[in-house]
GROMACS .gro file of C-alpha atoms in nm:
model
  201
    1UNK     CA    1  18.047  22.172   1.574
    2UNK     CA    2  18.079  22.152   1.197
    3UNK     CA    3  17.929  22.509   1.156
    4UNK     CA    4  18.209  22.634   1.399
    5UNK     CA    5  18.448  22.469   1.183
    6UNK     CA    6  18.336  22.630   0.903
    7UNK     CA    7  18.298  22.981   1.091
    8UNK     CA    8  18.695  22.946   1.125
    9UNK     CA    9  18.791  22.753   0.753
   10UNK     CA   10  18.903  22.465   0.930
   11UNK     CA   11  18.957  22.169   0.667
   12UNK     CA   12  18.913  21.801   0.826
   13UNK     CA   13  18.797  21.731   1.116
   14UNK     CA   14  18.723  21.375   1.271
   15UNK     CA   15  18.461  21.242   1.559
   16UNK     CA   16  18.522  20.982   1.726
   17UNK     CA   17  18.199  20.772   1.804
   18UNK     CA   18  18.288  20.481   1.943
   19UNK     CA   19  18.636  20.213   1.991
   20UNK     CA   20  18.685  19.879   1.918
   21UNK     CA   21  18.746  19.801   2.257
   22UNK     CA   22  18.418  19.971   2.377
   23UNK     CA   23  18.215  19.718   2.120
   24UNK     CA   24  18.348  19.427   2.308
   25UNK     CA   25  18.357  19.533   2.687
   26UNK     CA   26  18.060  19.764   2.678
   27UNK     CA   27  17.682  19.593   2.743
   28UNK     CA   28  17.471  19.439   2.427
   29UNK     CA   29  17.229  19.692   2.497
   30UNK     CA   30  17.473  19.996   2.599
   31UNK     CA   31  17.645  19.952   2.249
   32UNK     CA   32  17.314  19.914   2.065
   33UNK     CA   33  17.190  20.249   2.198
   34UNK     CA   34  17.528  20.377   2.086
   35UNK     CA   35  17.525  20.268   1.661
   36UNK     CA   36  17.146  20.401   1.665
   37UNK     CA   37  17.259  20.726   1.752
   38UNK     CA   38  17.574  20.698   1.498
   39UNK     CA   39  17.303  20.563   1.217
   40UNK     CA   40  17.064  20.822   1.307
   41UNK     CA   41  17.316  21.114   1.245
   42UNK     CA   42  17.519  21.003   0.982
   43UNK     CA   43  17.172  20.945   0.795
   44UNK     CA   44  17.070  21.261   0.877
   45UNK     CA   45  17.419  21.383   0.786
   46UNK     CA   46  17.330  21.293   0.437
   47UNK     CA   47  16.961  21.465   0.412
   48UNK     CA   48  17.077  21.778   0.621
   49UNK     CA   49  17.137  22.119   0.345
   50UNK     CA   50  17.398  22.262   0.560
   51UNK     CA   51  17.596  21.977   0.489
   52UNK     CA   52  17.623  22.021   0.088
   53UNK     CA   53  17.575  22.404   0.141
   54UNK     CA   54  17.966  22.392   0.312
   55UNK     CA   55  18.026  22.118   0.110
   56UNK     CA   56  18.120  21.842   0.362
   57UNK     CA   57  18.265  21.548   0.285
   58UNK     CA   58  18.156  21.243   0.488
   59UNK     CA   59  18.403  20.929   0.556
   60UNK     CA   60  18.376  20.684   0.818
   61UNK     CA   61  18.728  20.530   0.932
   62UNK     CA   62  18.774  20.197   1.167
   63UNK     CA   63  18.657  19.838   1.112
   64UNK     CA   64  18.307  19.889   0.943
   65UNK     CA   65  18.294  19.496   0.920
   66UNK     CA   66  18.239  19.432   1.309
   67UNK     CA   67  17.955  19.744   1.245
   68UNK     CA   68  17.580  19.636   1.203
   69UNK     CA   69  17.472  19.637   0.801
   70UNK     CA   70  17.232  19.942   0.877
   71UNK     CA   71  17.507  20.133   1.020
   72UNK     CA   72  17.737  20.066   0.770
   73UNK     CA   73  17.457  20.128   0.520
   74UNK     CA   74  17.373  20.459   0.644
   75UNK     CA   75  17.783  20.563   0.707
   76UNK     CA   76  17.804  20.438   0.312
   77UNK     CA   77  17.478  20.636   0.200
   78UNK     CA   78  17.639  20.945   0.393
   79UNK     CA   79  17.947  20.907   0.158
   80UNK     CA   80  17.801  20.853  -0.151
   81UNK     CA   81  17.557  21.169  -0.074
   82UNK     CA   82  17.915  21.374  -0.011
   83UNK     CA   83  18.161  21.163  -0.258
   84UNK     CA   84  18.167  21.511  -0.478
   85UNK     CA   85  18.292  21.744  -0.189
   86UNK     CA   86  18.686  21.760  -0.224
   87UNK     CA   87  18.690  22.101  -0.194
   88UNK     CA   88  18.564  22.242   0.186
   89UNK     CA   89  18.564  22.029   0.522
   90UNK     CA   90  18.634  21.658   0.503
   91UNK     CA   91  18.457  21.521   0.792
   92UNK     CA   92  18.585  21.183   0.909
   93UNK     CA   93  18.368  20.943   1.175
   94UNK     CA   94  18.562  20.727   1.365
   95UNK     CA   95  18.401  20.472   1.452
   96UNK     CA   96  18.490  20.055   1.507
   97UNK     CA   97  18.817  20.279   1.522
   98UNK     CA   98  19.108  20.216   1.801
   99UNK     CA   99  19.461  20.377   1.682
  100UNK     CA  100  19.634  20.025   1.744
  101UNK     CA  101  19.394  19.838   1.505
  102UNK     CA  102  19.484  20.094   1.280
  103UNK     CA  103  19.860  20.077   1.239
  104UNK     CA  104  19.822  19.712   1.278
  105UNK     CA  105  19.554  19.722   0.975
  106UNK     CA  106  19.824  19.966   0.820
  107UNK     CA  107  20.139  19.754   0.840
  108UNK     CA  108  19.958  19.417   0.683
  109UNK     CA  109  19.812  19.643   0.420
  110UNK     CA  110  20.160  19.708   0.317
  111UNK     CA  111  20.304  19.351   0.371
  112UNK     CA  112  19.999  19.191   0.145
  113UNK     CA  113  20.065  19.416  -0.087
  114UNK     CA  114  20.417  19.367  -0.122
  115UNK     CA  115  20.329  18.991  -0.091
  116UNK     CA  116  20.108  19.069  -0.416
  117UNK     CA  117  20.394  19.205  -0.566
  118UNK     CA  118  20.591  18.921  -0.515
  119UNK     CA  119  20.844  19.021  -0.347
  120UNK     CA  120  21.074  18.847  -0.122
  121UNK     CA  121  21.091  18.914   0.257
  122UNK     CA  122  21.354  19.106   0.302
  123UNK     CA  123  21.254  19.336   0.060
  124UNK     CA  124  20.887  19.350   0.198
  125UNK     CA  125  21.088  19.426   0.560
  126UNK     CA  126  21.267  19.698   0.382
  127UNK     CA  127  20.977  19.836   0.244
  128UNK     CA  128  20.819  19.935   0.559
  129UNK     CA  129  20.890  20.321   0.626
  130UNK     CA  130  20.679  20.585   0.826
  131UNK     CA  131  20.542  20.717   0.459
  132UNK     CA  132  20.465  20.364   0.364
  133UNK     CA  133  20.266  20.333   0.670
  134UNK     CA  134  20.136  20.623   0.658
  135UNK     CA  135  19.968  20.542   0.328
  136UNK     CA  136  19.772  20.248   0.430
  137UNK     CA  137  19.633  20.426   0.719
  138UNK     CA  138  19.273  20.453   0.747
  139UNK     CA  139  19.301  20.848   0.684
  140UNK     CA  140  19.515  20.838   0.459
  141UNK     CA  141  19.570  21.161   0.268
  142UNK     CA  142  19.398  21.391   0.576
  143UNK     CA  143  19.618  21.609   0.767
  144UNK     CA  144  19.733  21.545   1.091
  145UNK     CA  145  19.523  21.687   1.365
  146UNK     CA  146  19.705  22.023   1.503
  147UNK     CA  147  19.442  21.986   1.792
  148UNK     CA  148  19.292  21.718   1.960
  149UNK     CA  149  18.994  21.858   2.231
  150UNK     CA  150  18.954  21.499   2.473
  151UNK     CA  151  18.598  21.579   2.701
  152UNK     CA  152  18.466  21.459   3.005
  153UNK     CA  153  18.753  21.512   3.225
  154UNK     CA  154  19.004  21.265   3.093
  155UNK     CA  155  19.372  21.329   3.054
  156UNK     CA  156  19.425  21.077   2.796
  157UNK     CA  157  19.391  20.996   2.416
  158UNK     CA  158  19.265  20.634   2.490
  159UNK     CA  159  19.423  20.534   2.148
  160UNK     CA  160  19.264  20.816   1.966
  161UNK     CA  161  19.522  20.849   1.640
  162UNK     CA  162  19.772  20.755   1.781
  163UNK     CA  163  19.973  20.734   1.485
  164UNK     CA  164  19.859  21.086   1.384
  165UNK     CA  165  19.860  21.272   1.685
  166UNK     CA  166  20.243  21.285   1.723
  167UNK     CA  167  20.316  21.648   1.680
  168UNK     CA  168  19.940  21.753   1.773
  169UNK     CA  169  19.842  21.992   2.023
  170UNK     CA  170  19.622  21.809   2.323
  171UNK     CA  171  19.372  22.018   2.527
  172UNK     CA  172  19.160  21.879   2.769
  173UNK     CA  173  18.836  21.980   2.937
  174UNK     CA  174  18.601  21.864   3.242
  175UNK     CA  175  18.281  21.963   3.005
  176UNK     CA  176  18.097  21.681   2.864
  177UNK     CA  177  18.062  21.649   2.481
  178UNK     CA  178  17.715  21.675   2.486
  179UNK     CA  179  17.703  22.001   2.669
  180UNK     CA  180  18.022  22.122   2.467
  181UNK     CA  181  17.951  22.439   2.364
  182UNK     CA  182  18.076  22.704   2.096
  183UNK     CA  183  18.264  22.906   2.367
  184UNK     CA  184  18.413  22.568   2.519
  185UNK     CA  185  18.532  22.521   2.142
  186UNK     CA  186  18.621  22.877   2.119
  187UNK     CA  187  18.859  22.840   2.428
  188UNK     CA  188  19.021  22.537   2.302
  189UNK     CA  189  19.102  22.730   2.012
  190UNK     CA  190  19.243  22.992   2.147
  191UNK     CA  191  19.473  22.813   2.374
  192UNK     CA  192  19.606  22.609   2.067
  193UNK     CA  193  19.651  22.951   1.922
  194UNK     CA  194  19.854  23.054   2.212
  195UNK     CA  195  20.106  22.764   2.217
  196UNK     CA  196  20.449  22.800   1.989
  197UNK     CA  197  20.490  22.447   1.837
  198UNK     CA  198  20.759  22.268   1.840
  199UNK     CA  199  20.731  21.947   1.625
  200UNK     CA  200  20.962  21.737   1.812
  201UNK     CA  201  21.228  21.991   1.859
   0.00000   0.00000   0.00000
């Protein structure tokens, strides 16, 4: 997928790996299975050449603290490895990541740090704006996503950026991200390329 991305200079892109919400209604043992895979290929994320040949740079976003230590340790090894890479594809990993935690995380970012500041309520209430939110997101600083590709047959974003994904382009496909392939990709591309955009007009 990252190669592809490459293949067409696309700058960020982010995975999603795995909610907040499925950590705590998923089985012990289903969401186990699930962070080994994350640990093994962010760690190999870090080791692979292709990765610092196209320069990618590796950030996790979502509550790390409700994440095992090895998968945190491996997500934090991965973006050490790529901490120098500010200049190709910023890859972003969502995982412990649900799009209401994150505006929620956002907004008392903002209000303990105007709480820091000292300031009174009123002012801390009138210092809440879109950009100021916006700031203490989790991706702060990335673009928003012109396209978001959901797999597996669901018409939904199931909380997926939800702050972020307000002027994106949503296309949706029956194929299952494991068997995703480069013409699936391709196609998703080219309908996005298709459609005039409107941003809210």
């Amino acid at each position: 997928m990252l190669e592809w991305c490459g293949e067409l200079s696309i700058p960020a892109v982010t995975l999603w790996a795995i909610s907040t919400d499925n950590l705590s209604r998923r089985s012990a043992a289903e969401v186990s299975s699930i962070l080994a895979a994350v640990e093994a290929k962010v760690a190999a994320l870090a080791r692979d050449p292709r990765i610092h040949q196209r320069r990618v740079r590796v950030k996790a976003a979502g509550r790390l603290e409700m994440l095992p230590t090895s998968t945190v340790a491996a997500i934090r090894a991965a973006e050490e490895a790529t901490a120098g890479y500010n200049d190709s594809l910023a890859l972003t990993i969502a995982v412990a990541y649900g799009g209401h935690d994150e505006i929620t995380d956002a907004v008392r970012a903002l209000l303990r740090e105007a709480a820091d500041e000292g300031k009174a309520l009123a002012d801390a209430i009138e210092a809440v704006t879109p950009a100021s939110i916006a700031r203490h997101l989790y991706m702060a600083g990335l673009p928003d996503p012109d396209l978001i590709i959901r797999t597996s047959g669901e018409n939904r974003l199931s909380g997926f950026l939800l702050w972020q994904s307000a002027y994106s382009e949503l296309y949706f496909t029956d194929i299952n991200w494991p068997a995703f392939r480069k013409i699936d990709f391709l196609r998703a591309v080219r309908a996005f390329q298709q459609r005039q955009r409107r941003f809210g007009g």
